[in-house]
Amino acid sequence: MKEEIEQILAEIQALKCQTEKEVEEARVRLLGKKGEITRLFDEFRTISPEMKREFGQRLNVLKKEAMAKIDELRSSAVSAPAASETAFDPTMPGDPMPLGSRHPVSIARQEIVNIFRKFGYDVAEGPEIEDDYHVFEALNFPPNHPARDMQDTFFVSTGHVNPLLLRTHTSSVQVRAMETMKLPIRVICPGRVFRNEAISARAHCIFHQVEGLYIDENVTFADLKQAILLFAREMFGPDTQIRMRPSYFPFTEPSAEVDVSCNICHGKGCNICKGTGWLEILGCGMVDPNVLEASGIDSKKYSGFAFGMGIERIAMLKWQVNDLRHYFENDMRFLREFSSCVEG
Ligand code: PHE
């Protein structure tokens, strides 16, 4: 027994383990239920009482040594895998980083901007918190004009001559363009607008518009019609037809609303175009001489056209989205459908 104890002690001193698994195997081999040291303790019970004292001590020392060695090996084995983690293994598959994608409203906006850029339009922006003058007054909506009710306004401050409000349309930017830019002006103004509307599948209190403005000598309604037709064909396909219906806006005269032929049923009639074969896309008209004069432009010499469209509406028609609220709810299942869309 004495030799056996010596032998196991030597074995313990020489013991080397790298992984936690190896340490555990060594522990079971020495101290487990059927381990060598456990077996010696069992044998110890059978030896003569006069030898017990000596061997008892030796066995206790052996057990302590074994336990201490196992603890020591375990603590160094724990840090081992951490060290190997830092080693770079080029054969491991990569850890893919989820890529975000552009919002459909941004994609549609960029597509509209790109089309008009090709036609030579500049891009202008203006403030979202505007004054009454730029949203209404300069656009031929005098105070108490009934057309102000066409757009339910969020006021930021009231009680003075020129209250601040959240712009209800991007036409305010055409006023700023006329005030600051040199003639001729050819500009589009994309931006966010606000109206106090109940939220539904077809209306929201926040949405986006693109305004267009072209002012030069001898600009006619025929130019407007051609610009809109070219835009519609770039946006919805080369076979697209347009039609104009008379309408009213205080800042344009004459005014029109424009429909495009339904790109889903190609004019035959479906539930998207409600059986008519046509879809409304924008409002437009020749800039009213009063509006030109209010911004210091000589209406005898210059004429121009303006148009305004809702970006969400264009996007809904292009991608057949049937509920406006999808654009604002940040549902990833909806947004992911546009991850492969690249604007033209
Ligand atoms: N501003 C109008 C609207 O929001 C659209 C429009 C713009 C109409 C320019 C005519 C000319 O409804």
Short mmCIF file of C-alpha atoms and ligand atoms in Angstrom, two decimals:
data_model
loop_
_atom_site.label_atom_id
_atom_site.label_comp_id
_atom_site.label_asym_id
_atom_site.label_seq_id
_atom_site.Cartn_x
_atom_site.Cartn_y
_atom_site.Cartn_z
CA MET A 1 0.00 0.00 0.00
CA LYS A 2 2.87 2.28 0.82
CA GLU A 3 4.28 1.93 -2.69
CA GLU A 4 0.92 2.49 -4.20
CA ILE A 5 0.52 5.75 -2.26
CA GLU A 6 3.97 6.91 -3.37
CA GLN A 7 3.22 6.00 -6.95
CA ILE A 8 -0.08 7.89 -7.01
CA LEU A 9 1.56 10.92 -5.36
CA ALA A 10 4.20 10.98 -8.12
CA GLU A 11 1.44 10.62 -10.67
CA ILE A 12 -0.41 13.58 -9.19
CA GLN A 13 2.68 15.75 -9.21
CA ALA A 14 3.35 14.97 -12.87
CA LEU A 15 -0.30 15.42 -13.87
CA LYS A 16 -0.88 17.79 -16.81
CA CYS A 17 -4.23 18.71 -18.32
CA GLN A 18 -5.18 21.23 -20.95
CA THR A 19 -8.91 21.20 -21.17
CA GLU A 20 -11.56 21.13 -18.49
CA LYS A 21 -12.64 17.76 -19.82
CA GLU A 22 -9.21 16.28 -19.13
CA VAL A 23 -9.22 17.70 -15.59
CA GLU A 24 -12.58 16.10 -14.95
CA GLU A 25 -11.33 12.76 -16.27
CA ALA A 26 -8.32 12.94 -13.93
CA ARG A 27 -10.58 13.76 -10.98
CA VAL A 28 -12.81 10.77 -11.68
CA ARG A 29 -9.78 8.50 -12.12
CA LEU A 30 -8.35 9.54 -8.72
CA LEU A 31 -11.20 10.65 -6.51
CA GLY A 32 -14.35 9.37 -8.20
CA LYS A 33 -16.46 6.58 -6.67
CA LYS A 34 -14.29 3.97 -8.35
CA GLY A 35 -11.17 6.12 -8.32
CA GLU A 36 -7.74 4.95 -7.18
CA ILE A 37 -7.68 7.00 -3.98
CA THR A 38 -11.23 5.99 -3.09
CA ARG A 39 -10.18 2.37 -3.56
CA LEU A 40 -7.23 2.85 -1.18
CA PHE A 41 -9.60 4.28 1.45
CA ASP A 42 -11.73 1.13 1.07
CA GLU A 43 -8.66 -1.07 1.54
CA PHE A 44 -7.63 1.03 4.53
CA ARG A 45 -10.69 -0.27 6.43
CA THR A 46 -9.33 -3.82 6.25
CA ILE A 47 -5.78 -3.22 7.52
CA SER A 48 -4.65 -3.97 11.06
CA PRO A 49 -5.33 -1.29 13.69
CA GLU A 50 -1.64 -0.71 14.46
CA MET A 51 -0.97 0.25 10.82
CA LYS A 52 -4.03 2.47 10.57
CA ARG A 53 -2.43 5.47 12.16
CA GLU A 54 0.48 5.65 9.75
CA PHE A 55 -1.53 4.92 6.61
CA GLY A 56 -4.40 7.11 7.68
CA GLN A 57 -2.13 10.11 7.71
CA ARG A 58 -0.52 9.20 4.41
CA LEU A 59 -3.88 8.68 2.75
CA ASN A 60 -5.19 12.02 4.00
CA VAL A 61 -2.12 13.78 2.63
CA LEU A 62 -2.60 11.98 -0.68
CA LYS A 63 -6.26 13.02 -0.93
CA LYS A 64 -5.44 16.65 -0.10
CA GLU A 65 -2.66 16.71 -2.70
CA ALA A 66 -4.98 15.25 -5.31
CA MET A 67 -7.74 17.78 -4.58
CA ALA A 68 -5.33 20.71 -4.60
CA LYS A 69 -3.81 19.60 -7.89
CA ILE A 70 -7.23 19.16 -9.50
CA ASP A 71 -8.25 22.67 -8.38
CA GLU A 72 -5.06 24.14 -9.73
CA LEU A 73 -5.43 22.37 -13.07
CA ARG A 74 -9.06 23.40 -13.34
CA SER A 75 -8.35 27.10 -12.90
CA SER A 76 -5.66 27.11 -15.57
CA ALA A 77 -7.83 25.02 -17.91
CA VAL A 78 -10.67 27.55 -17.69
CA SER A 79 -8.55 30.32 -19.13
CA ALA A 80 -7.23 28.10 -21.91
CA PRO A 81 -10.22 28.25 -24.26
CA ALA A 82 -10.42 32.04 -23.79
CA ALA A 83 -6.91 32.35 -25.16
CA SER A 84 -7.70 30.20 -28.16
CA GLU A 85 -10.84 32.26 -28.88
CA THR A 86 -8.67 35.17 -29.92
CA ALA A 87 -6.92 33.03 -32.49
CA PHE A 88 -8.30 33.88 -35.92
CA ASP A 89 -9.65 30.96 -37.87
CA PRO A 90 -10.13 32.04 -41.48
CA THR A 91 -12.03 28.86 -42.34
CA MET A 92 -14.92 29.67 -39.96
CA PRO A 93 -18.08 30.88 -41.70
CA GLY A 94 -18.60 34.63 -41.31
CA ASP A 95 -21.00 36.16 -38.81
CA PRO A 96 -23.43 37.99 -41.11
CA MET A 97 -24.28 41.55 -40.07
CA PRO A 98 -27.96 42.29 -40.78
CA LEU A 99 -28.13 45.18 -43.24
CA GLY A 100 -30.83 47.81 -42.95
CA SER A 101 -32.67 48.94 -46.06
CA ARG A 102 -34.28 52.15 -47.21
CA HIS A 103 -37.83 53.01 -46.30
CA PRO A 104 -40.30 52.73 -49.23
CA VAL A 105 -41.19 56.43 -48.87
CA SER A 106 -37.49 57.33 -49.20
CA ILE A 107 -37.15 55.04 -52.21
CA ALA A 108 -40.18 56.61 -53.94
CA ARG A 109 -39.02 60.13 -53.05
CA GLN A 110 -35.58 59.48 -54.50
CA GLU A 111 -37.08 58.00 -57.64
CA ILE A 112 -39.30 61.08 -58.18
CA VAL A 113 -36.35 63.41 -57.51
CA ASN A 114 -34.13 61.47 -59.93
CA ILE A 115 -36.72 61.73 -62.72
CA PHE A 116 -37.06 65.50 -62.37
CA ARG A 117 -33.30 65.92 -62.01
CA LYS A 118 -33.00 64.36 -65.46
CA PHE A 119 -35.39 67.06 -66.73
CA GLY A 120 -33.10 69.75 -65.30
CA TYR A 121 -34.90 70.55 -62.03
CA ASP A 122 -32.98 71.61 -58.91
CA VAL A 123 -33.98 70.39 -55.45
CA ALA A 124 -35.02 72.88 -52.76
CA GLU A 125 -36.13 72.40 -49.18
CA GLY A 126 -37.90 74.60 -46.67
CA PRO A 127 -38.89 74.59 -42.99
CA GLU A 128 -41.56 72.21 -41.67
CA ILE A 129 -42.64 74.79 -39.08
CA GLU A 130 -43.74 77.61 -41.35
CA ASP A 131 -45.57 80.88 -41.06
CA ASP A 132 -49.05 81.57 -42.31
CA TYR A 133 -47.66 83.90 -44.97
CA HIS A 134 -45.70 81.19 -46.82
CA VAL A 135 -48.29 78.43 -46.45
CA PHE A 136 -51.40 80.50 -47.23
CA GLU A 137 -51.15 84.25 -47.67
CA ALA A 138 -48.54 84.37 -50.46
CA LEU A 139 -50.35 81.53 -52.23
CA ASN A 140 -53.47 83.61 -52.68
CA PHE A 141 -55.34 82.37 -49.61
CA PRO A 142 -56.32 85.65 -47.92
CA PRO A 143 -57.41 85.45 -44.25
CA ASN A 144 -60.84 83.82 -43.90
CA HIS A 145 -60.64 82.44 -47.43
CA PRO A 146 -62.80 79.30 -47.49
CA ALA A 147 -60.07 77.32 -49.29
CA ARG A 148 -58.07 77.34 -46.03
CA ASP A 149 -60.53 74.70 -44.87
CA MET A 150 -59.32 72.34 -47.61
CA GLN A 151 -56.37 71.58 -45.33
CA ASP A 152 -56.89 71.16 -41.60
CA THR A 153 -53.97 72.94 -40.02
CA PHE A 154 -51.94 72.29 -36.86
CA PHE A 155 -51.14 75.72 -35.43
CA VAL A 156 -47.99 76.17 -33.35
CA SER A 157 -48.79 79.73 -32.25
CA THR A 158 -51.89 81.82 -32.86
CA GLY A 159 -53.21 85.24 -31.92
CA HIS A 160 -50.98 87.37 -34.13
CA VAL A 161 -50.87 88.42 -37.77
CA ASN A 162 -48.53 85.76 -39.02
CA PRO A 163 -49.00 82.66 -36.84
CA LEU A 164 -46.62 79.71 -36.98
CA LEU A 165 -47.98 76.36 -38.12
CA LEU A 166 -46.92 72.96 -39.39
CA ARG A 167 -46.93 73.28 -43.16
CA THR A 168 -49.93 71.61 -44.75
CA HIS A 169 -48.29 71.34 -48.17
CA THR A 170 -44.88 71.83 -49.77
CA SER A 171 -46.25 74.73 -51.85
CA SER A 172 -44.73 76.94 -49.14
CA VAL A 173 -41.32 76.02 -50.56
CA GLN A 174 -42.30 77.28 -54.02
CA VAL A 175 -42.95 80.69 -52.42
CA ARG A 176 -39.49 80.61 -50.80
CA ALA A 177 -37.96 79.57 -54.13
CA MET A 178 -39.66 82.48 -55.93
CA GLU A 179 -38.42 84.88 -53.25
CA THR A 180 -34.80 83.77 -53.38
CA MET A 181 -33.94 82.12 -56.69
CA LYS A 182 -33.00 83.81 -59.91
CA LEU A 183 -35.31 83.41 -62.91
CA PRO A 184 -35.87 81.13 -64.73
CA ILE A 185 -36.77 78.78 -61.87
CA ARG A 186 -37.02 75.03 -62.30
CA VAL A 187 -37.20 73.36 -58.92
CA ILE A 188 -38.74 70.45 -57.03
CA CYS A 189 -39.30 70.49 -53.31
CA PRO A 190 -39.71 67.15 -51.51
CA GLY A 191 -40.71 67.24 -47.86
CA ARG A 192 -42.88 66.25 -44.94
CA VAL A 193 -46.30 67.86 -44.43
CA PHE A 194 -48.88 67.78 -41.65
CA ARG A 195 -52.67 67.89 -41.61
CA ASN A 196 -55.08 67.42 -38.78
CA GLU A 197 -56.76 64.36 -40.28
CA ALA A 198 -58.16 61.24 -38.63
CA ILE A 199 -55.77 58.36 -39.38
CA SER A 200 -57.21 55.75 -41.75
CA ALA A 201 -56.13 53.49 -44.62
CA ARG A 202 -56.26 56.50 -46.96
CA ALA A 203 -55.28 59.46 -44.75
CA HIS A 204 -52.62 60.28 -42.17
CA CYS A 205 -51.73 63.37 -40.19
CA ILE A 206 -48.10 63.16 -41.40
CA PHE A 207 -47.19 62.45 -44.99
CA HIS A 208 -44.81 63.56 -47.75
CA GLN A 209 -45.19 65.61 -50.89
CA VAL A 210 -43.07 66.67 -53.83
CA GLU A 211 -43.82 70.11 -55.19
CA GLY A 212 -42.67 71.19 -58.64
CA LEU A 213 -42.33 74.71 -59.99
CA TYR A 214 -41.25 76.01 -63.37
CA ILE A 215 -41.20 79.75 -64.14
CA ASP A 216 -39.84 81.31 -67.30
CA GLU A 217 -40.99 83.42 -70.22
CA ASN A 218 -43.72 81.79 -72.33
CA VAL A 219 -44.36 78.74 -70.15
CA THR A 220 -47.73 77.31 -71.17
CA PHE A 221 -50.20 74.66 -70.08
CA ALA A 222 -48.83 72.45 -72.89
CA ASP A 223 -45.43 72.47 -71.13
CA LEU A 224 -47.11 71.40 -67.90
CA LYS A 225 -48.93 68.58 -69.64
CA GLN A 226 -45.76 67.35 -71.29
CA ALA A 227 -43.74 67.45 -68.06
CA ILE A 228 -46.39 65.44 -66.23
CA LEU A 229 -46.70 62.92 -69.07
CA LEU A 230 -42.95 62.36 -69.18
CA PHE A 231 -42.84 61.96 -65.41
CA ALA A 232 -45.75 59.48 -65.41
CA ARG A 233 -44.11 57.35 -68.09
CA GLU A 234 -40.76 57.28 -66.24
CA MET A 235 -42.49 56.40 -62.99
CA PHE A 236 -45.18 53.93 -64.07
CA GLY A 237 -43.95 52.59 -67.43
CA PRO A 238 -43.73 53.75 -71.07
CA ASP A 239 -47.34 52.87 -71.97
CA THR A 240 -48.83 55.08 -69.25
CA GLN A 241 -51.51 57.56 -70.34
CA ILE A 242 -52.56 60.66 -68.42
CA ARG A 243 -55.78 62.60 -68.27
CA MET A 244 -56.46 66.00 -66.70
CA ARG A 245 -59.63 66.99 -64.89
CA PRO A 246 -60.44 70.63 -64.08
CA SER A 247 -59.95 71.42 -60.41
CA TYR A 248 -59.42 74.33 -58.04
CA PHE A 249 -56.45 75.59 -56.04
CA PRO A 250 -56.22 79.25 -54.96
CA PHE A 251 -52.62 79.51 -56.23
CA THR A 252 -53.08 78.12 -59.75
CA GLU A 253 -55.37 79.17 -62.59
CA PRO A 254 -56.40 77.12 -64.44
CA SER A 255 -56.00 74.14 -62.09
CA ALA A 256 -56.22 70.45 -62.80
CA GLU A 257 -56.01 67.06 -61.19
CA VAL A 258 -54.09 64.40 -63.07
CA ASP A 259 -54.93 60.72 -63.35
CA VAL A 260 -52.68 58.03 -64.81
CA SER A 261 -53.96 54.92 -66.55
CA CYS A 262 -54.09 52.06 -64.03
CA ASN A 263 -50.84 50.15 -64.29
CA ILE A 264 -52.43 47.03 -62.84
CA CYS A 265 -55.37 46.40 -65.19
CA HIS A 266 -54.10 48.68 -67.99
CA GLY A 267 -57.39 50.52 -68.22
CA LYS A 268 -59.71 47.50 -68.09
CA GLY A 269 -60.88 48.27 -64.56
CA CYS A 270 -59.84 46.53 -61.31
CA ASN A 271 -60.34 47.00 -57.58
CA ILE A 272 -57.25 49.25 -57.23
CA CYS A 273 -58.67 51.79 -59.73
CA LYS A 274 -62.21 50.98 -58.55
CA GLY A 275 -63.19 49.87 -62.02
CA THR A 276 -62.45 53.23 -63.65
CA GLY A 277 -59.10 52.38 -65.25
CA TRP A 278 -57.63 55.63 -63.84
CA LEU A 279 -55.69 56.57 -60.68
CA GLU A 280 -55.34 60.11 -59.36
CA ILE A 281 -51.70 61.11 -58.76
CA LEU A 282 -51.37 64.88 -58.42
CA GLY A 283 -52.75 68.42 -58.49
CA CYS A 284 -51.33 71.10 -60.74
CA GLY A 285 -51.98 74.28 -62.67
CA MET A 286 -50.56 77.51 -64.07
CA VAL A 287 -49.21 79.71 -61.26
CA ASP A 288 -51.78 82.43 -60.55
CA PRO A 289 -50.44 85.90 -61.51
CA ASN A 290 -51.30 87.09 -57.97
CA VAL A 291 -48.85 84.51 -56.60
CA LEU A 292 -46.06 85.61 -58.96
CA GLU A 293 -46.63 89.27 -58.06
CA ALA A 294 -46.68 88.53 -54.30
CA SER A 295 -43.13 87.22 -54.65
CA GLY A 296 -42.00 90.12 -56.82
CA ILE A 297 -42.12 88.38 -60.21
CA ASP A 298 -43.45 90.35 -63.17
CA SER A 299 -46.52 88.39 -64.25
CA LYS A 300 -46.68 90.22 -67.61
CA LYS A 301 -43.28 88.87 -68.56
CA TYR A 302 -43.19 85.53 -66.79
CA SER A 303 -45.54 82.61 -66.46
CA GLY A 304 -45.13 79.21 -64.88
CA PHE A 305 -46.67 75.98 -63.75
CA ALA A 306 -46.71 74.15 -60.43
CA PHE A 307 -47.68 70.67 -59.39
CA GLY A 308 -47.78 68.75 -56.14
CA MET A 309 -48.03 65.04 -55.42
CA GLY A 310 -48.18 62.81 -52.35
CA ILE A 311 -45.17 60.49 -52.13
CA GLU A 312 -47.07 57.83 -50.15
CA ARG A 313 -49.78 57.84 -52.81
CA ILE A 314 -47.27 57.37 -55.64
CA ALA A 315 -45.59 54.58 -53.65
CA MET A 316 -48.96 52.91 -52.95
CA LEU A 317 -49.79 52.87 -56.64
CA LYS A 318 -46.36 51.70 -57.67
CA TRP A 319 -46.16 48.84 -55.17
CA GLN A 320 -49.88 48.24 -54.67
CA VAL A 321 -49.88 48.96 -50.96
CA ASN A 322 -53.50 49.13 -49.83
CA ASP A 323 -53.13 50.83 -46.45
CA LEU A 324 -51.27 54.09 -45.82
CA ARG A 325 -50.67 53.17 -42.18
CA HIS A 326 -48.14 50.49 -43.17
CA TYR A 327 -45.67 53.28 -43.95
CA PHE A 328 -45.63 54.54 -40.37
CA GLU A 329 -45.87 51.41 -38.25
CA ASN A 330 -42.31 50.14 -38.72
CA ASP A 331 -43.45 46.55 -39.11
CA MET A 332 -40.28 44.78 -40.24
CA ARG A 333 -42.24 42.27 -42.34
CA PHE A 334 -43.54 45.16 -44.46
CA LEU A 335 -40.26 47.09 -44.60
CA ARG A 336 -38.25 43.99 -45.57
CA GLU A 337 -40.32 43.62 -48.74
CA PHE A 338 -38.52 46.69 -50.06
CA SER A 339 -35.01 45.62 -49.13
CA SER A 340 -34.15 44.72 -52.72
CA CYS A 341 -35.72 47.86 -54.25
CA VAL A 342 -33.20 50.19 -55.80
CA GLU A 343 -34.53 53.43 -57.20
CA GLY A 344 -33.94 54.05 -60.89
N1 PHE B 1 -50.50 72.00 -52.68
C1 PHE B 1 -51.56 71.24 -53.28
C2 PHE B 1 -52.07 70.23 -52.25
O1 PHE B 1 -51.39 69.98 -51.28
C3 PHE B 1 -51.08 70.51 -54.51
C4 PHE B 1 -50.71 71.45 -55.63
C5 PHE B 1 -49.43 71.90 -55.76
C6 PHE B 1 -51.67 71.85 -56.56
C7 PHE B 1 -49.07 72.77 -56.80
C8 PHE B 1 -51.34 72.70 -57.57
C9 PHE B 1 -50.04 73.14 -57.70
O2 PHE B 1 -53.14 69.68 -52.39
#
